[in-house]
mmCIF file of C-alpha atoms in Angstrom:
data_model
loop_
_atom_site.group_PDB
_atom_site.id
_atom_site.type_symbol
_atom_site.label_atom_id
_atom_site.label_comp_id
_atom_site.label_asym_id
_atom_site.label_seq_id
_atom_site.Cartn_x
_atom_site.Cartn_y
_atom_site.Cartn_z
ATOM 1 C CA MET A 1 22.382 -18.632 24.294
ATOM 2 C CA LEU A 2 25.188 -20.099 26.065
ATOM 3 C CA ARG A 3 29.024 -18.970 26.100
ATOM 4 C CA VAL A 4 31.380 -21.629 26.867
ATOM 5 C CA ARG A 5 35.111 -21.259 27.666
ATOM 6 C CA LEU A 6 37.261 -23.774 28.208
ATOM 7 C CA ASP A 7 40.830 -23.745 30.543
ATOM 8 C CA ASP A 8 42.897 -23.439 27.188
ATOM 9 C CA GLY A 9 40.763 -20.253 26.044
ATOM 10 C CA SER A 10 38.923 -22.006 23.570
ATOM 11 C CA LEU A 11 35.309 -20.384 23.325
ATOM 12 C CA PHE A 12 32.102 -21.883 22.069
ATOM 13 C CA LEU A 13 28.485 -20.248 21.455
ATOM 14 C CA LEU A 14 25.853 -22.760 21.601
ATOM 15 C CA ASP A 15 22.460 -22.448 21.206
ATOM 16 C CA ASN A 16 21.796 -25.968 21.120
ATOM 17 C CA PRO A 17 20.256 -27.503 24.498
ATOM 18 C CA SER A 18 22.233 -30.783 24.223
ATOM 19 C CA ALA A 19 25.437 -29.363 23.250
ATOM 20 C CA ALA A 20 24.943 -26.620 26.182
ATOM 21 C CA ARG A 21 24.899 -29.527 28.442
ATOM 22 C CA ALA A 22 27.506 -31.085 27.236
ATOM 23 C CA ALA A 23 29.834 -28.026 27.557
ATOM 24 C CA GLU A 24 28.478 -27.908 31.023
ATOM 25 C CA ALA A 25 29.923 -31.264 31.658
ATOM 26 C CA CYS A 26 33.404 -30.284 30.234
ATOM 27 C CA ARG A 27 33.623 -27.001 32.599
ATOM 28 C CA ASN A 28 33.014 -28.989 35.764
ATOM 29 C CA ALA A 29 35.379 -31.991 34.346
ATOM 30 C CA ALA A 30 38.610 -32.134 36.434
ATOM 31 C CA GLU A 31 40.491 -33.526 33.195
ATOM 32 C CA SER A 32 40.940 -32.082 29.794
ATOM 33 C CA VAL A 33 38.343 -32.622 27.333
ATOM 34 C CA PRO A 34 37.935 -35.640 25.168
ATOM 35 C CA ALA A 35 38.486 -35.089 21.448
ATOM 36 C CA HIS A 36 34.795 -36.520 20.410
ATOM 37 C CA LEU A 37 33.552 -33.824 22.777
ATOM 38 C CA ARG A 38 35.501 -30.845 21.737
ATOM 39 C CA ALA A 39 34.243 -31.658 18.195
ATOM 40 C CA ALA A 40 30.963 -31.853 19.030
ATOM 41 C CA LEU A 41 31.369 -28.425 20.736
ATOM 42 C CA GLU A 42 32.870 -26.939 17.732
ATOM 43 C CA ALA A 43 30.543 -28.272 15.472
ATOM 44 C CA ALA A 44 27.795 -26.942 17.554
ATOM 45 C CA ASP A 45 29.335 -23.246 17.723
ATOM 46 C CA GLU A 46 29.923 -23.647 13.720
ATOM 47 C CA ALA A 47 26.220 -24.307 13.245
ATOM 48 C CA TYR A 48 25.347 -21.035 15.807
ATOM 49 C CA ARG A 49 27.700 -18.906 13.887
ATOM 50 C CA CYS A 50 26.278 -19.858 10.777
ATOM 51 C CA ARG A 51 22.980 -19.606 11.304
ATOM 52 C CA ARG A 52 23.489 -16.018 12.575
ATOM 53 C CA LYS A 53 25.342 -15.134 9.826
ATOM 54 C CA ALA A 54 22.702 -16.226 7.723
ATOM 55 C CA LEU A 55 20.032 -14.283 9.439
ATOM 56 C CA ASP A 56 22.283 -11.280 9.019
ATOM 57 C CA LEU A 57 22.058 -11.479 4.979
ATOM 58 C CA LEU A 58 18.409 -12.381 5.069
ATOM 59 C CA ALA A 59 18.158 -9.121 6.988
ATOM 60 C CA ARG A 60 19.789 -7.264 4.193
ATOM 61 C CA ALA A 61 17.738 -8.907 1.601
ATOM 62 C CA GLU A 62 15.364 -11.556 0.574
ATOM 63 C CA GLN A 63 17.411 -14.594 -0.360
ATOM 64 C CA CYS A 64 17.268 -17.999 -1.986
ATOM 65 C CA ARG A 65 18.306 -21.115 -0.558
ATOM 66 C CA LYS A 66 21.012 -21.640 -3.073
ATOM 67 C CA GLY A 67 22.259 -18.187 -3.304
ATOM 68 C CA LEU A 68 22.549 -18.243 0.776
ATOM 69 C CA GLU A 69 24.551 -21.460 0.290
ATOM 70 C CA ALA A 70 26.946 -19.957 -1.917
ATOM 71 C CA LYS A 71 27.551 -17.260 0.466
ATOM 72 C CA LEU A 72 28.061 -19.330 3.435
ATOM 73 C CA ALA A 73 30.369 -21.667 1.806
ATOM 74 C CA LYS A 74 32.290 -18.213 0.636
ATOM 75 C CA LYS A 75 32.140 -17.408 4.245
ATOM 76 C CA GLY A 76 34.084 -20.521 5.101
ATOM 77 C CA PHE A 77 31.445 -22.683 6.622
ATOM 78 C CA SER A 78 30.792 -26.317 6.427
ATOM 79 C CA ARG A 79 28.356 -27.634 4.064
ATOM 80 C CA GLU A 80 26.916 -29.543 7.354
ATOM 81 C CA ALA A 81 26.498 -26.209 8.843
ATOM 82 C CA ALA A 82 24.783 -24.379 6.077
ATOM 83 C CA ALA A 83 22.769 -27.413 5.230
ATOM 84 C CA ASP A 84 21.433 -27.341 9.225
ATOM 85 C CA ALA A 85 21.388 -23.447 9.285
ATOM 86 C CA LEU A 86 19.107 -23.145 5.903
ATOM 87 C CA ASP A 87 16.864 -26.422 6.821
ATOM 88 C CA ARG A 88 15.592 -24.227 10.614
ATOM 89 C CA LEU A 89 15.288 -20.864 8.464
ATOM 90 C CA GLU A 90 13.098 -22.540 6.325
ATOM 91 C CA SER A 91 11.223 -24.483 8.590
ATOM 92 C CA SER A 92 10.619 -21.128 10.750
ATOM 93 C CA GLY A 93 9.744 -19.103 7.288
ATOM 94 C CA TYR A 94 12.714 -16.959 7.229
ATOM 95 C CA LEU A 95 14.014 -18.352 3.920
ATOM 96 C CA ASP A 96 11.399 -19.173 1.307
ATOM 97 C CA ASP A 97 12.378 -19.529 -2.546
ATOM 98 C CA GLY A 98 8.878 -18.617 -3.508
ATOM 99 C CA ARG A 99 9.079 -15.112 -1.593
ATOM 100 C CA PHE A 100 12.404 -14.505 -3.200
ATOM 101 C CA ALA A 101 11.421 -15.622 -6.613
ATOM 102 C CA GLU A 102 8.125 -13.243 -6.585
ATOM 103 C CA ALA A 103 10.294 -10.549 -4.995
ATOM 104 C CA TRP A 104 13.120 -11.205 -7.793
ATOM 105 C CA VAL A 105 10.405 -11.152 -10.697
ATOM 106 C CA ARG A 106 8.679 -7.835 -9.421
ATOM 107 C CA SER A 107 12.438 -5.829 -9.406
ATOM 108 C CA ARG A 108 13.158 -7.476 -12.724
ATOM 109 C CA LEU A 109 9.903 -6.478 -14.425
ATOM 110 C CA ARG A 110 10.608 -2.641 -13.261
ATOM 111 C CA ILE A 111 14.428 -2.457 -14.251
ATOM 112 C CA ARG A 112 14.664 -4.633 -17.337
ATOM 113 C CA PRO A 113 11.424 -5.913 -18.665
ATOM 114 C CA GLU A 114 11.209 -9.439 -19.607
ATOM 115 C CA GLY A 115 9.118 -12.615 -20.889
ATOM 116 C CA ARG A 116 7.754 -15.449 -18.959
ATOM 117 C CA THR A 117 10.446 -17.634 -20.748
ATOM 118 C CA ARG A 118 13.627 -15.604 -19.607
ATOM 119 C CA LEU A 119 12.322 -14.739 -16.205
ATOM 120 C CA LEU A 120 11.490 -18.683 -15.692
ATOM 121 C CA THR A 121 15.058 -19.482 -17.244
ATOM 122 C CA ALA A 122 17.044 -16.521 -14.661
ATOM 123 C CA LEU A 123 14.973 -17.884 -11.856
ATOM 124 C CA MET A 124 16.380 -21.355 -12.458
ATOM 125 C CA ALA A 125 20.008 -20.496 -12.984
ATOM 126 C CA LYS A 126 19.314 -18.990 -9.584
ATOM 127 C CA GLY A 127 18.486 -22.282 -8.143
ATOM 128 C CA ILE A 128 14.852 -22.014 -7.868
ATOM 129 C CA ALA A 129 12.742 -25.339 -8.659
ATOM 130 C CA ALA A 130 10.972 -25.035 -12.204
ATOM 131 C CA GLU A 131 7.508 -25.306 -10.344
ATOM 132 C CA THR A 132 7.864 -22.677 -8.246
ATOM 133 C CA ALA A 133 9.811 -20.304 -10.626
ATOM 134 C CA ARG A 134 6.785 -20.705 -12.587
ATOM 135 C CA ILE A 135 4.265 -19.914 -10.216
ATOM 136 C CA ALA A 136 5.968 -16.837 -9.140
ATOM 137 C CA VAL A 137 6.322 -15.654 -12.779
ATOM 138 C CA GLU A 138 2.460 -16.054 -13.154
ATOM 139 C CA ALA A 139 1.544 -14.674 -9.308
ATOM 140 C CA VAL A 140 3.547 -11.511 -10.210
ATOM 141 C CA LEU A 141 2.290 -11.072 -13.744
ATOM 142 C CA SER A 142 -1.503 -11.799 -12.407
ATOM 143 C CA GLU A 143 -1.128 -9.015 -9.592
ATOM 144 C CA SER A 144 -2.434 -6.259 -11.810
ATOM 145 C CA GLY A 145 -5.119 -8.606 -13.805
ATOM 146 C CA ASP A 146 -4.799 -10.249 -16.824
ATOM 147 C CA PRO A 147 -1.234 -12.358 -16.806
ATOM 148 C CA ASP A 148 -1.093 -11.494 -20.618
ATOM 149 C CA ASP A 149 -1.904 -8.225 -20.353
ATOM 150 C CA ALA A 150 1.089 -8.022 -18.243
ATOM 151 C CA GLU A 151 3.222 -9.426 -20.597
ATOM 152 C CA ARG A 152 2.287 -7.196 -23.213
ATOM 153 C CA ALA A 153 2.848 -4.032 -21.110
ATOM 154 C CA ALA A 154 6.611 -5.650 -20.290
ATOM 155 C CA LEU A 155 6.954 -6.133 -24.377
ATOM 156 C CA GLU A 156 6.159 -2.554 -25.199
ATOM 157 C CA ARG A 157 8.270 -1.131 -22.471
ATOM 158 C CA ALA A 158 11.209 -3.333 -23.404
ATOM 159 C CA ARG A 159 10.580 -2.534 -27.369
ATOM 160 C CA LEU A 160 10.151 1.678 -26.430
ATOM 161 C CA LYS A 161 13.808 1.031 -24.488
ATOM 162 C CA LEU A 162 15.191 -0.649 -27.341
ATOM 163 C CA LEU A 163 14.121 1.832 -29.532
ATOM 164 C CA ARG A 164 16.188 4.430 -27.987
ATOM 165 C CA ARG A 165 19.300 2.632 -29.306
ATOM 166 C CA SER A 166 20.569 3.903 -32.357
ATOM 167 C CA GLY A 167 20.816 1.888 -35.404
ATOM 168 C CA MET A 168 17.871 -0.413 -34.325
ATOM 169 C CA ASN A 169 15.980 -1.808 -37.026
ATOM 170 C CA ASN A 170 12.700 -4.348 -37.259
ATOM 171 C CA GLU A 171 14.904 -6.956 -37.751
ATOM 172 C CA LYS A 172 17.129 -6.132 -34.648
ATOM 173 C CA LEU A 173 14.267 -4.922 -32.615
ATOM 174 C CA THR A 174 12.456 -8.231 -33.249
ATOM 175 C CA ALA A 175 15.626 -10.346 -32.353
ATOM 176 C CA ALA A 176 16.605 -8.424 -29.473
ATOM 177 C CA LEU A 177 13.234 -9.095 -27.982
ATOM 178 C CA LEU A 178 13.002 -12.533 -28.442
ATOM 179 C CA ARG A 179 16.207 -12.944 -26.666
ATOM 180 C CA LYS A 180 14.424 -11.219 -23.789
ATOM 181 C CA GLY A 181 11.970 -14.319 -23.724
ATOM 182 C CA PHE A 182 8.931 -12.632 -25.331
ATOM 183 C CA PRO A 183 6.712 -15.137 -27.631
ATOM 184 C CA TYR A 184 7.281 -14.754 -31.468
ATOM 185 C CA ALA A 185 3.769 -13.813 -32.382
ATOM 186 C CA ALA A 186 3.462 -10.815 -29.703
ATOM 187 C CA VAL A 187 7.228 -9.279 -31.006
ATOM 188 C CA ARG A 188 6.018 -9.413 -34.338
ATOM 189 C CA SER A 189 2.196 -7.879 -33.367
ATOM 190 C CA ALA A 190 4.365 -5.253 -31.588
ATOM 191 C CA VAL A 191 7.084 -4.683 -33.958
ATOM 192 C CA GLN A 192 4.162 -4.039 -36.995
ATOM 193 C CA SER A 193 2.044 -2.251 -34.966
ATOM 194 C CA GLY A 194 5.241 0.279 -33.430
ATOM 195 C CA GLU A 195 5.640 0.562 -37.359
ATOM 196 C CA ASN A 196 2.025 2.119 -38.254
ATOM 197 C CA THR A 197 2.499 4.517 -34.879
ATOM 198 C CA GLU A 198 5.871 5.665 -36.110
#
């Protein structure tokens, strides 16, 4: 990283070699810095600060590209600086939508059991591509063996959690489980088998 302070008090932080060379040329120039060179320095400085902020956010938790892009925009970074930062982070492996999706699905299933459909819809709403979302959901459901068994286990956990609510009859239970993205046949079977055991 190169810190460049101009005579007018401007400070630029640069990690781009070509911008650093331009800054050195400005520093050694006897006259004031041309506008196009100042604009290039400002862009390089913003790009550096944007990458640093993105790395700080990634250090706290796994992020998806769309979510990180929104957070950077909220911090006042330009679209160009954010796109450059996110491209560099993706190419270096720090930012990965597939890895984010798998972590999100694991967490969601632990906290709020849902079916494949609901998980896929929620991931796509976060900006995850449909195929990436599908692969992540299947990968997480397959971690403990058969993905269908994992979905049935999530359905049973959701059913038991919903039964703790007062006034939950079979009709309301069925509707609630369907809203959670579980398939109708599995919901009907779980509700009927629950009737026999209670």
